[in-house]
């Protein structure tokens, strides 16, 4: 694996709280990485700090806040054109250990059907480095059929476990994933883009492998309801509609919203009925755009990327 080129891409927005720990950890990696930062318009000195203390980092300054997905796409595009073999997408509030990437590469090398691999994920620890990130606890528990909980308890873990979802705080993507699934959907600004990406990943027959030997840190808020939907739009319904595996999803969800609204009107729940009408009107007004995006998302290739 000596000749594999790994690009580690970090989107920053006021990252000073974590910058020292984040970028220092990358220097200690046993596997060399090319680090690329896409800054979304920080105003806390993040840009100057990185350029001064970590001059090896390739820096892209966005003129505006593009959001998580679009900014990552910029980094992916540049890394691909620079000959990247692997793309490691990492949050700014995160860091790795010396052997984190090495263990991921070992799983990739020993996996018999590499064309099936969509994402390799390490084990996310929280900021204390003493517990699993609460979200990883959730993802593992939702995949109890793989018996990982049992294996963790008995300390007999396997090299990898297939899992249905893991958030994009630490994603290790082979080049083939980018070429088959593409980049993030620009419809999403912040939150939901990783869910939508995983839907496309599954549609194209690829898997997410969670690798117990590889440990990393995600210093995120340890609360399952951390998303403030007053600040960020709840696009879970749009995500469902855009899923290429969900046939006639747009029509089905519009019909469901209508039926639910009528039911709530009949039972006197006028406030919720009003919310359902608002959601229906929004989806209806975006129908053509959503269908166009869904058709594009179903295409195999570097979708949503300019390669």
PDB file of C-alpha atoms in Angstrom:
ATOM      1  CA  UNK A   1       0.000   0.000   0.000  1.00  0.00           C
ATOM      2  CA  UNK A   2       3.072   2.264  -0.026  1.00  0.00           C
ATOM      3  CA  UNK A   3       2.119   3.921  -3.295  1.00  0.00           C
ATOM      4  CA  UNK A   4      -1.533   4.625  -2.467  1.00  0.00           C
ATOM      5  CA  UNK A   5      -2.300   8.332  -2.385  1.00  0.00           C
ATOM      6  CA  UNK A   6      -4.668   9.273   0.434  1.00  0.00           C
ATOM      7  CA  UNK A   7      -6.319  12.679   0.560  1.00  0.00           C
ATOM      8  CA  UNK A   8      -7.786  13.707   3.892  1.00  0.00           C
ATOM      9  CA  UNK A   9     -10.417  16.419   3.380  1.00  0.00           C
ATOM     10  CA  UNK A  10     -11.689  18.666   6.177  1.00  0.00           C
ATOM     11  CA  UNK A  11     -14.351  21.350   5.828  1.00  0.00           C
ATOM     12  CA  UNK A  12     -13.753  24.119   8.365  1.00  0.00           C
ATOM     13  CA  UNK A  13     -15.997  26.802   9.763  1.00  0.00           C
ATOM     14  CA  UNK A  14     -14.631  28.526  12.878  1.00  0.00           C
ATOM     15  CA  UNK A  15     -12.545  25.498  13.827  1.00  0.00           C
ATOM     16  CA  UNK A  16     -10.103  27.080  16.275  1.00  0.00           C
ATOM     17  CA  UNK A  17     -11.421  25.046  19.225  1.00  0.00           C
ATOM     18  CA  UNK A  18     -10.139  21.843  17.624  1.00  0.00           C
ATOM     19  CA  UNK A  19      -7.538  22.941  15.050  1.00  0.00           C
ATOM     20  CA  UNK A  20      -4.380  22.163  17.036  1.00  0.00           C
ATOM     21  CA  UNK A  21      -5.489  18.685  18.078  1.00  0.00           C
ATOM     22  CA  UNK A  22      -7.046  17.868  14.710  1.00  0.00           C
ATOM     23  CA  UNK A  23      -4.131  18.778  12.456  1.00  0.00           C
ATOM     24  CA  UNK A  24      -1.396  17.660  14.853  1.00  0.00           C
ATOM     25  CA  UNK A  25      -2.920  14.184  14.855  1.00  0.00           C
ATOM     26  CA  UNK A  26      -2.619  13.967  11.082  1.00  0.00           C
ATOM     27  CA  UNK A  27       1.127  14.556  11.247  1.00  0.00           C
ATOM     28  CA  UNK A  28       1.464  11.498  13.491  1.00  0.00           C
ATOM     29  CA  UNK A  29      -0.343   9.111  11.159  1.00  0.00           C
ATOM     30  CA  UNK A  30       1.718   6.016  10.353  1.00  0.00           C
ATOM     31  CA  UNK A  31       0.280   6.264   6.834  1.00  0.00           C
ATOM     32  CA  UNK A  32       1.181   9.530   5.069  1.00  0.00           C
ATOM     33  CA  UNK A  33      -1.807  11.641   4.024  1.00  0.00           C
ATOM     34  CA  UNK A  34      -2.251  14.712   1.859  1.00  0.00           C
ATOM     35  CA  UNK A  35      -4.417  17.068   3.887  1.00  0.00           C
ATOM     36  CA  UNK A  36      -6.805  19.472   2.200  1.00  0.00           C
ATOM     37  CA  UNK A  37      -8.947  22.078   3.943  1.00  0.00           C
ATOM     38  CA  UNK A  38     -11.977  23.752   2.413  1.00  0.00           C
ATOM     39  CA  UNK A  39     -12.838  26.747   4.581  1.00  0.00           C
ATOM     40  CA  UNK A  40     -16.439  27.926   4.562  1.00  0.00           C
ATOM     41  CA  UNK A  41     -15.749  31.519   5.588  1.00  0.00           C
ATOM     42  CA  UNK A  42     -14.360  31.244   9.117  1.00  0.00           C
ATOM     43  CA  UNK A  43     -14.063  34.484  11.084  1.00  0.00           C
ATOM     44  CA  UNK A  44     -12.248  33.205  14.189  1.00  0.00           C
ATOM     45  CA  UNK A  45      -8.741  33.051  12.701  1.00  0.00           C
ATOM     46  CA  UNK A  46      -8.922  29.427  11.535  1.00  0.00           C
ATOM     47  CA  UNK A  47      -7.393  30.219   8.132  1.00  0.00           C
ATOM     48  CA  UNK A  48      -4.362  32.055   9.520  1.00  0.00           C
ATOM     49  CA  UNK A  49      -3.746  29.431  12.193  1.00  0.00           C
ATOM     50  CA  UNK A  50      -3.703  26.540   9.717  1.00  0.00           C
ATOM     51  CA  UNK A  51      -1.545  28.352   7.165  1.00  0.00           C
ATOM     52  CA  UNK A  52       0.964  29.409   9.848  1.00  0.00           C
ATOM     53  CA  UNK A  53       1.230  26.233  11.911  1.00  0.00           C
ATOM     54  CA  UNK A  54       0.398  23.583   9.305  1.00  0.00           C
ATOM     55  CA  UNK A  55       1.857  24.857   6.028  1.00  0.00           C
ATOM     56  CA  UNK A  56       1.722  21.350   4.525  1.00  0.00           C
ATOM     57  CA  UNK A  57      -2.076  21.607   4.374  1.00  0.00           C
ATOM     58  CA  UNK A  58      -3.508  22.472   0.965  1.00  0.00           C
ATOM     59  CA  UNK A  59      -5.983  25.275   1.574  1.00  0.00           C
ATOM     60  CA  UNK A  60      -9.093  26.201  -0.407  1.00  0.00           C
ATOM     61  CA  UNK A  61     -10.940  29.334   0.674  1.00  0.00           C
ATOM     62  CA  UNK A  62     -14.590  29.518  -0.259  1.00  0.00           C
ATOM     63  CA  UNK A  63     -15.985  32.991  -0.803  1.00  0.00           C
ATOM     64  CA  UNK A  64     -19.180  31.929   0.980  1.00  0.00           C
ATOM     65  CA  UNK A  65     -20.463  29.270   3.353  1.00  0.00           C
ATOM     66  CA  UNK A  66     -21.268  26.431   0.954  1.00  0.00           C
ATOM     67  CA  UNK A  67     -22.411  24.034   3.635  1.00  0.00           C
ATOM     68  CA  UNK A  68     -20.901  20.646   4.406  1.00  0.00           C
ATOM     69  CA  UNK A  69     -21.659  18.738   1.213  1.00  0.00           C
ATOM     70  CA  UNK A  70     -20.788  21.318  -1.428  1.00  0.00           C
ATOM     71  CA  UNK A  71     -17.527  22.199   0.335  1.00  0.00           C
ATOM     72  CA  UNK A  72     -16.541  18.534   0.551  1.00  0.00           C
ATOM     73  CA  UNK A  73     -17.306  18.184  -3.148  1.00  0.00           C
ATOM     74  CA  UNK A  74     -14.739  20.919  -3.903  1.00  0.00           C
ATOM     75  CA  UNK A  75     -12.125  18.990  -1.976  1.00  0.00           C
ATOM     76  CA  UNK A  76     -13.070  15.678  -3.570  1.00  0.00           C
ATOM     77  CA  UNK A  77     -12.861  17.170  -7.057  1.00  0.00           C
ATOM     78  CA  UNK A  78      -9.402  18.587  -6.481  1.00  0.00           C
ATOM     79  CA  UNK A  79      -8.124  15.447  -4.756  1.00  0.00           C
ATOM     80  CA  UNK A  80      -9.422  13.273  -7.604  1.00  0.00           C
ATOM     81  CA  UNK A  81      -7.720  15.428 -10.213  1.00  0.00           C
ATOM     82  CA  UNK A  82      -4.518  15.163  -8.149  1.00  0.00           C
ATOM     83  CA  UNK A  83      -4.634  11.382  -8.401  1.00  0.00           C
ATOM     84  CA  UNK A  84      -6.173  10.362  -5.068  1.00  0.00           C
ATOM     85  CA  UNK A  85      -6.712   6.631  -4.503  1.00  0.00           C
ATOM     86  CA  UNK A  86      -8.620   7.140  -1.247  1.00  0.00           C
ATOM     87  CA  UNK A  87     -10.614  10.042   0.176  1.00  0.00           C
ATOM     88  CA  UNK A  88     -10.827  10.425   3.956  1.00  0.00           C
ATOM     89  CA  UNK A  89     -13.598  12.870   4.866  1.00  0.00           C
ATOM     90  CA  UNK A  90     -13.209  14.105   8.431  1.00  0.00           C
ATOM     91  CA  UNK A  91     -15.057  16.646  10.555  1.00  0.00           C
ATOM     92  CA  UNK A  92     -13.212  19.641  11.974  1.00  0.00           C
ATOM     93  CA  UNK A  93     -14.144  18.558  15.529  1.00  0.00           C
ATOM     94  CA  UNK A  94     -12.291  15.279  15.116  1.00  0.00           C
ATOM     95  CA  UNK A  95      -8.850  13.704  15.232  1.00  0.00           C
ATOM     96  CA  UNK A  96      -7.186  10.380  14.546  1.00  0.00           C
ATOM     97  CA  UNK A  97      -4.578   8.142  16.155  1.00  0.00           C
ATOM     98  CA  UNK A  98      -1.295   6.963  14.686  1.00  0.00           C
ATOM     99  CA  UNK A  99      -2.651   3.664  13.350  1.00  0.00           C
ATOM    100  CA  UNK A 100      -6.254   4.687  12.534  1.00  0.00           C
ATOM    101  CA  UNK A 101      -5.800   4.779   8.760  1.00  0.00           C
ATOM    102  CA  UNK A 102      -3.446   1.798   8.691  1.00  0.00           C
ATOM    103  CA  UNK A 103      -6.152  -0.459  10.143  1.00  0.00           C
ATOM    104  CA  UNK A 104      -8.692   0.790   7.582  1.00  0.00           C
ATOM    105  CA  UNK A 105      -6.275   0.024   4.766  1.00  0.00           C
ATOM    106  CA  UNK A 106      -5.692  -3.479   6.132  1.00  0.00           C
ATOM    107  CA  UNK A 107      -9.427  -4.208   6.058  1.00  0.00           C
ATOM    108  CA  UNK A 108      -9.602  -2.901   2.495  1.00  0.00           C
ATOM    109  CA  UNK A 109      -6.624  -4.992   1.374  1.00  0.00           C
ATOM    110  CA  UNK A 110      -7.969  -8.197   2.926  1.00  0.00           C
ATOM    111  CA  UNK A 111     -11.574  -7.790   1.809  1.00  0.00           C
ATOM    112  CA  UNK A 112     -12.271 -10.348  -0.944  1.00  0.00           C
ATOM    113  CA  UNK A 113     -14.680  -8.247  -3.065  1.00  0.00           C
ATOM    114  CA  UNK A 114     -13.304  -4.723  -3.086  1.00  0.00           C
ATOM    115  CA  UNK A 115     -15.921  -3.548  -5.576  1.00  0.00           C
ATOM    116  CA  UNK A 116     -18.523  -3.963  -2.797  1.00  0.00           C
ATOM    117  CA  UNK A 117     -16.821  -1.499  -0.461  1.00  0.00           C
ATOM    118  CA  UNK A 118     -18.477   1.903  -0.388  1.00  0.00           C
ATOM    119  CA  UNK A 119     -17.313   3.352   2.924  1.00  0.00           C
ATOM    120  CA  UNK A 120     -14.845   2.121   5.523  1.00  0.00           C
ATOM    121  CA  UNK A 121     -15.528   3.592   8.947  1.00  0.00           C
ATOM    122  CA  UNK A 122     -13.403   3.541  12.084  1.00  0.00           C
ATOM    123  CA  UNK A 123     -14.899   3.341  15.571  1.00  0.00           C
ATOM    124  CA  UNK A 124     -15.862   6.843  16.751  1.00  0.00           C
ATOM    125  CA  UNK A 125     -14.915   7.732  20.316  1.00  0.00           C
ATOM    126  CA  UNK A 126     -16.324  10.833  21.979  1.00  0.00           C
ATOM    127  CA  UNK A 127     -14.141  13.784  22.977  1.00  0.00           C
ATOM    128  CA  UNK A 128     -13.094  12.154  26.258  1.00  0.00           C
ATOM    129  CA  UNK A 129     -11.577   9.234  24.308  1.00  0.00           C
ATOM    130  CA  UNK A 130     -13.107   6.991  26.989  1.00  0.00           C
ATOM    131  CA  UNK A 131     -16.499   6.133  25.460  1.00  0.00           C
ATOM    132  CA  UNK A 132     -17.976   5.454  22.068  1.00  0.00           C
ATOM    133  CA  UNK A 133     -19.662   8.408  20.420  1.00  0.00           C
ATOM    134  CA  UNK A 134     -23.346   8.126  21.362  1.00  0.00           C
ATOM    135  CA  UNK A 135     -24.346   8.130  17.697  1.00  0.00           C
ATOM    136  CA  UNK A 136     -22.119   5.144  16.978  1.00  0.00           C
ATOM    137  CA  UNK A 137     -23.823   3.356  19.881  1.00  0.00           C
ATOM    138  CA  UNK A 138     -27.104   4.049  18.102  1.00  0.00           C
ATOM    139  CA  UNK A 139     -25.908   2.830  14.689  1.00  0.00           C
ATOM    140  CA  UNK A 140     -24.493  -0.385  16.146  1.00  0.00           C
ATOM    141  CA  UNK A 141     -27.670  -1.105  18.109  1.00  0.00           C
ATOM    142  CA  UNK A 142     -29.774  -0.655  14.971  1.00  0.00           C
ATOM    143  CA  UNK A 143     -27.674  -3.354  13.304  1.00  0.00           C
ATOM    144  CA  UNK A 144     -27.929  -5.933  16.067  1.00  0.00           C
ATOM    145  CA  UNK A 145     -28.252  -8.748  13.512  1.00  0.00           C
ATOM    146  CA  UNK A 146     -24.515  -8.540  12.837  1.00  0.00           C
ATOM    147  CA  UNK A 147     -23.915  -9.537  16.504  1.00  0.00           C
ATOM    148  CA  UNK A 148     -21.305  -6.846  16.979  1.00  0.00           C
ATOM    149  CA  UNK A 149     -22.652  -5.960  20.433  1.00  0.00           C
ATOM    150  CA  UNK A 150     -22.173  -9.564  21.515  1.00  0.00           C
ATOM    151  CA  UNK A 151     -18.659  -9.665  20.060  1.00  0.00           C
ATOM    152  CA  UNK A 152     -17.699  -6.382  21.728  1.00  0.00           C
ATOM    153  CA  UNK A 153     -18.904  -7.695  25.082  1.00  0.00           C
ATOM    154  CA  UNK A 154     -17.021 -10.968  24.676  1.00  0.00           C
ATOM    155  CA  UNK A 155     -13.949  -9.173  23.254  1.00  0.00           C
ATOM    156  CA  UNK A 156     -13.827 -11.348  20.137  1.00  0.00           C
ATOM    157  CA  UNK A 157     -14.429  -8.736  17.468  1.00  0.00           C
ATOM    158  CA  UNK A 158     -14.032  -9.462  13.770  1.00  0.00           C
ATOM    159  CA  UNK A 159     -11.979  -7.227  11.425  1.00  0.00           C
ATOM    160  CA  UNK A 160     -15.155  -5.577  10.092  1.00  0.00           C
ATOM    161  CA  UNK A 161     -18.943  -5.545  10.358  1.00  0.00           C
ATOM    162  CA  UNK A 162     -21.423  -4.492   7.734  1.00  0.00           C
ATOM    163  CA  UNK A 163     -23.585  -1.641   9.015  1.00  0.00           C
ATOM    164  CA  UNK A 164     -26.454   0.257   7.388  1.00  0.00           C
ATOM    165  CA  UNK A 165     -25.357   3.784   8.307  1.00  0.00           C
ATOM    166  CA  UNK A 166     -22.612   5.797   9.958  1.00  0.00           C
ATOM    167  CA  UNK A 167     -22.373   9.579   9.881  1.00  0.00           C
ATOM    168  CA  UNK A 168     -19.755  11.376   7.818  1.00  0.00           C
ATOM    169  CA  UNK A 169     -17.547  12.526  10.690  1.00  0.00           C
ATOM    170  CA  UNK A 170     -14.990   9.918   9.530  1.00  0.00           C
ATOM    171  CA  UNK A 171     -15.553   8.370   6.101  1.00  0.00           C
ATOM    172  CA  UNK A 172     -12.807   6.505   4.225  1.00  0.00           C
ATOM    173  CA  UNK A 173     -13.820   6.195   0.585  1.00  0.00           C
ATOM    174  CA  UNK A 174     -12.009   4.219  -2.112  1.00  0.00           C
ATOM    175  CA  UNK A 175     -11.693   5.931  -5.486  1.00  0.00           C
ATOM    176  CA  UNK A 176     -14.190   3.455  -6.934  1.00  0.00           C
ATOM    177  CA  UNK A 177     -16.901   4.828  -4.627  1.00  0.00           C
ATOM    178  CA  UNK A 178     -16.426   8.337  -5.987  1.00  0.00           C
ATOM    179  CA  UNK A 179     -16.494   7.024  -9.546  1.00  0.00           C
ATOM    180  CA  UNK A 180     -19.698   5.019  -9.004  1.00  0.00           C
ATOM    181  CA  UNK A 181     -21.701   7.042  -6.438  1.00  0.00           C
ATOM    182  CA  UNK A 182     -20.270  10.536  -6.871  1.00  0.00           C
ATOM    183  CA  UNK A 183     -20.271  13.380  -4.368  1.00  0.00           C
ATOM    184  CA  UNK A 184     -22.745  14.931  -1.959  1.00  0.00           C
ATOM    185  CA  UNK A 185     -26.134  16.115  -3.172  1.00  0.00           C
ATOM    186  CA  UNK A 186     -26.081  19.942  -3.335  1.00  0.00           C
ATOM    187  CA  UNK A 187     -29.779  20.028  -2.374  1.00  0.00           C
ATOM    188  CA  UNK A 188     -28.606  19.631   1.251  1.00  0.00           C
ATOM    189  CA  UNK A 189     -26.795  22.469   3.021  1.00  0.00           C
ATOM    190  CA  UNK A 190     -26.023  20.965   6.432  1.00  0.00           C
ATOM    191  CA  UNK A 191     -27.423  17.750   7.945  1.00  0.00           C
ATOM    192  CA  UNK A 192     -29.034  15.015   5.896  1.00  0.00           C
ATOM    193  CA  UNK A 193     -26.431  14.918   3.151  1.00  0.00           C
ATOM    194  CA  UNK A 194     -24.776  11.808   4.578  1.00  0.00           C
ATOM    195  CA  UNK A 195     -28.127   9.998   4.852  1.00  0.00           C
ATOM    196  CA  UNK A 196     -28.887  10.795   1.220  1.00  0.00           C
ATOM    197  CA  UNK A 197     -25.402   9.671   0.152  1.00  0.00           C
ATOM    198  CA  UNK A 198     -25.807   6.336   1.930  1.00  0.00           C
ATOM    199  CA  UNK A 199     -29.130   5.787   0.147  1.00  0.00           C
ATOM    200  CA  UNK A 200     -27.336   6.152  -3.180  1.00  0.00           C
ATOM    201  CA  UNK A 201     -24.492   3.974  -1.961  1.00  0.00           C
ATOM    202  CA  UNK A 202     -26.901   1.121  -1.242  1.00  0.00           C
ATOM    203  CA  UNK A 203     -28.711   1.681  -4.542  1.00  0.00           C
ATOM    204  CA  UNK A 204     -25.423   1.123  -6.358  1.00  0.00           C
ATOM    205  CA  UNK A 205     -24.762  -2.097  -4.478  1.00  0.00           C
ATOM    206  CA  UNK A 206     -22.027  -0.900  -2.144  1.00  0.00           C
ATOM    207  CA  UNK A 207     -21.552  -1.516   1.579  1.00  0.00           C
ATOM    208  CA  UNK A 208     -20.465   0.307   4.715  1.00  0.00           C
ATOM    209  CA  UNK A 209     -17.893  -1.597   6.760  1.00  0.00           C
ATOM    210  CA  UNK A 210     -17.263  -0.660  10.391  1.00  0.00           C
ATOM    211  CA  UNK A 211     -13.715  -1.590  11.459  1.00  0.00           C
ATOM    212  CA  UNK A 212     -13.297  -2.181  15.227  1.00  0.00           C
ATOM    213  CA  UNK A 213      -9.485  -2.051  15.256  1.00  0.00           C
ATOM    214  CA  UNK A 214      -9.452   1.474  13.851  1.00  0.00           C
ATOM    215  CA  UNK A 215     -10.295   4.085  16.473  1.00  0.00           C
ATOM    216  CA  UNK A 216     -10.763   7.823  16.001  1.00  0.00           C
ATOM    217  CA  UNK A 217     -12.350  10.710  17.891  1.00  0.00           C
ATOM    218  CA  UNK A 218     -15.385  12.830  17.103  1.00  0.00           C
ATOM    219  CA  UNK A 219     -15.800  15.545  19.701  1.00  0.00           C
ATOM    220  CA  UNK A 220     -19.453  16.171  18.839  1.00  0.00           C
ATOM    221  CA  UNK A 221     -22.367  16.921  21.121  1.00  0.00           C
ATOM    222  CA  UNK A 222     -23.393  13.710  22.862  1.00  0.00           C
ATOM    223  CA  UNK A 223     -27.139  14.109  22.381  1.00  0.00           C
ATOM    224  CA  UNK A 224     -29.245  12.234  19.860  1.00  0.00           C
ATOM    225  CA  UNK A 225     -31.487  15.286  19.342  1.00  0.00           C
ATOM    226  CA  UNK A 226     -28.590  17.662  18.689  1.00  0.00           C
ATOM    227  CA  UNK A 227     -29.931  19.007  15.372  1.00  0.00           C
ATOM    228  CA  UNK A 228     -31.653  22.350  15.855  1.00  0.00           C
ATOM    229  CA  UNK A 229     -34.320  22.355  13.158  1.00  0.00           C
ATOM    230  CA  UNK A 230     -35.083  26.002  13.817  1.00  0.00           C
ATOM    231  CA  UNK A 231     -31.594  26.715  12.467  1.00  0.00           C
ATOM    232  CA  UNK A 232     -31.359  23.850   9.951  1.00  0.00           C
ATOM    233  CA  UNK A 233     -34.280  22.571   7.886  1.00  0.00           C
ATOM    234  CA  UNK A 234     -35.654  19.115   8.592  1.00  0.00           C
ATOM    235  CA  UNK A 235     -35.233  17.448   5.207  1.00  0.00           C
ATOM    236  CA  UNK A 236     -35.888  13.876   6.308  1.00  0.00           C
ATOM    237  CA  UNK A 237     -38.962  13.609   4.089  1.00  0.00           C
ATOM    238  CA  UNK A 238     -37.087  15.006   1.104  1.00  0.00           C
ATOM    239  CA  UNK A 239     -34.298  12.521   1.803  1.00  0.00           C
ATOM    240  CA  UNK A 240     -36.826   9.691   1.710  1.00  0.00           C
ATOM    241  CA  UNK A 241     -38.330  10.953  -1.546  1.00  0.00           C
ATOM    242  CA  UNK A 242     -34.898  11.266  -3.186  1.00  0.00           C
ATOM    243  CA  UNK A 243     -33.902   7.695  -2.294  1.00  0.00           C
ATOM    244  CA  UNK A 244     -33.412   5.923  -5.671  1.00  0.00           C
ATOM    245  CA  UNK A 245     -34.599   2.659  -4.116  1.00  0.00           C
ATOM    246  CA  UNK A 246     -37.996   4.212  -3.261  1.00  0.00           C
ATOM    247  CA  UNK A 247     -40.122   3.824  -6.369  1.00  0.00           C
ATOM    248  CA  UNK A 248     -42.712   6.564  -6.976  1.00  0.00           C
ATOM    249  CA  UNK A 249     -41.694   8.078  -3.665  1.00  0.00           C
ATOM    250  CA  UNK A 250     -42.754  11.617  -4.551  1.00  0.00           C
ATOM    251  CA  UNK A 251     -46.316  10.610  -5.429  1.00  0.00           C
ATOM    252  CA  UNK A 252     -46.619   8.287  -2.432  1.00  0.00           C
ATOM    253  CA  UNK A 253     -45.451  10.898   0.057  1.00  0.00           C
ATOM    254  CA  UNK A 254     -47.677  13.646  -1.359  1.00  0.00           C
ATOM    255  CA  UNK A 255     -50.652  11.303  -1.051  1.00  0.00           C
ATOM    256  CA  UNK A 256     -49.617  10.364   2.496  1.00  0.00           C
ATOM    257  CA  UNK A 257     -49.361  14.022   3.516  1.00  0.00           C
ATOM    258  CA  UNK A 258     -52.828  14.723   2.136  1.00  0.00           C
ATOM    259  CA  UNK A 259     -54.396  11.757   3.922  1.00  0.00           C
ATOM    260  CA  UNK A 260     -52.677  12.591   7.182  1.00  0.00           C
ATOM    261  CA  UNK A 261     -53.827  16.200   6.944  1.00  0.00           C
ATOM    262  CA  UNK A 262     -57.466  15.158   6.426  1.00  0.00           C
ATOM    263  CA  UNK A 263     -57.261  12.731   9.334  1.00  0.00           C
ATOM    264  CA  UNK A 264     -55.926  15.420  11.661  1.00  0.00           C
ATOM    265  CA  UNK A 265     -58.567  17.908  10.535  1.00  0.00           C
ATOM    266  CA  UNK A 266     -61.300  15.369  11.300  1.00  0.00           C
ATOM    267  CA  UNK A 267     -59.865  14.683  14.748  1.00  0.00           C
ATOM    268  CA  UNK A 268     -59.514  18.374  15.577  1.00  0.00           C
ATOM    269  CA  UNK A 269     -55.735  18.536  15.506  1.00  0.00           C
ATOM    270  CA  UNK A 270     -55.765  21.748  13.490  1.00  0.00           C
ATOM    271  CA  UNK A 271     -52.233  22.869  14.364  1.00  0.00           C
ATOM    272  CA  UNK A 272     -50.631  19.688  13.053  1.00  0.00           C
ATOM    273  CA  UNK A 273     -52.938  19.706  10.026  1.00  0.00           C
ATOM    274  CA  UNK A 274     -51.652  23.200   9.215  1.00  0.00           C
ATOM    275  CA  UNK A 275     -48.043  21.972   9.475  1.00  0.00           C
ATOM    276  CA  UNK A 276     -48.842  19.083   7.151  1.00  0.00           C
ATOM    277  CA  UNK A 277     -50.376  21.423   4.594  1.00  0.00           C
ATOM    278  CA  UNK A 278     -47.285  23.614   4.723  1.00  0.00           C
ATOM    279  CA  UNK A 279     -45.079  20.573   4.132  1.00  0.00           C
ATOM    280  CA  UNK A 280     -47.339  19.375   1.321  1.00  0.00           C
ATOM    281  CA  UNK A 281     -47.230  22.772  -0.382  1.00  0.00           C
ATOM    282  CA  UNK A 282     -43.437  22.849  -0.138  1.00  0.00           C
ATOM    283  CA  UNK A 283     -42.983  19.365  -1.591  1.00  0.00           C
ATOM    284  CA  UNK A 284     -45.569  20.032  -4.293  1.00  0.00           C
ATOM    285  CA  UNK A 285     -43.864  23.269  -5.343  1.00  0.00           C
ATOM    286  CA  UNK A 286     -40.510  21.457  -5.563  1.00  0.00           C
ATOM    287  CA  UNK A 287     -41.869  18.367  -7.326  1.00  0.00           C
ATOM    288  CA  UNK A 288     -40.141  18.953 -10.654  1.00  0.00           C
ATOM    289  CA  UNK A 289     -36.820  19.804  -9.014  1.00  0.00           C
ATOM    290  CA  UNK A 290     -36.980  16.824  -6.649  1.00  0.00           C
ATOM    291  CA  UNK A 291     -37.754  14.436  -9.487  1.00  0.00           C
ATOM    292  CA  UNK A 292     -34.912  15.838 -11.565  1.00  0.00           C
ATOM    293  CA  UNK A 293     -32.483  15.465  -8.655  1.00  0.00           C
ATOM    294  CA  UNK A 294     -33.690  11.921  -7.982  1.00  0.00           C
ATOM    295  CA  UNK A 295     -33.170  10.926 -11.607  1.00  0.00           C
ATOM    296  CA  UNK A 296     -29.654  12.326 -11.477  1.00  0.00           C
ATOM    297  CA  UNK A 297     -28.918  10.630  -8.143  1.00  0.00           C
ATOM    298  CA  UNK A 298     -29.815   7.255  -9.621  1.00  0.00           C
ATOM    299  CA  UNK A 299     -27.157   7.532 -12.308  1.00  0.00           C
ATOM    300  CA  UNK A 300     -23.932   5.611 -11.881  1.00  0.00           C
ATOM    301  CA  UNK A 301     -20.875   7.843 -12.135  1.00  0.00           C
ATOM    302  CA  UNK A 302     -19.311  10.878 -10.440  1.00  0.00           C
ATOM    303  CA  UNK A 303     -22.739  12.434  -9.802  1.00  0.00           C
ATOM    304  CA  UNK A 304     -22.766  16.001  -8.453  1.00  0.00           C
ATOM    305  CA  UNK A 305     -19.022  16.326  -9.135  1.00  0.00           C
ATOM    306  CA  UNK A 306     -17.118  18.181 -11.843  1.00  0.00           C
ATOM    307  CA  UNK A 307     -14.431  15.657 -12.735  1.00  0.00           C
TER     308      UNK A 307
END
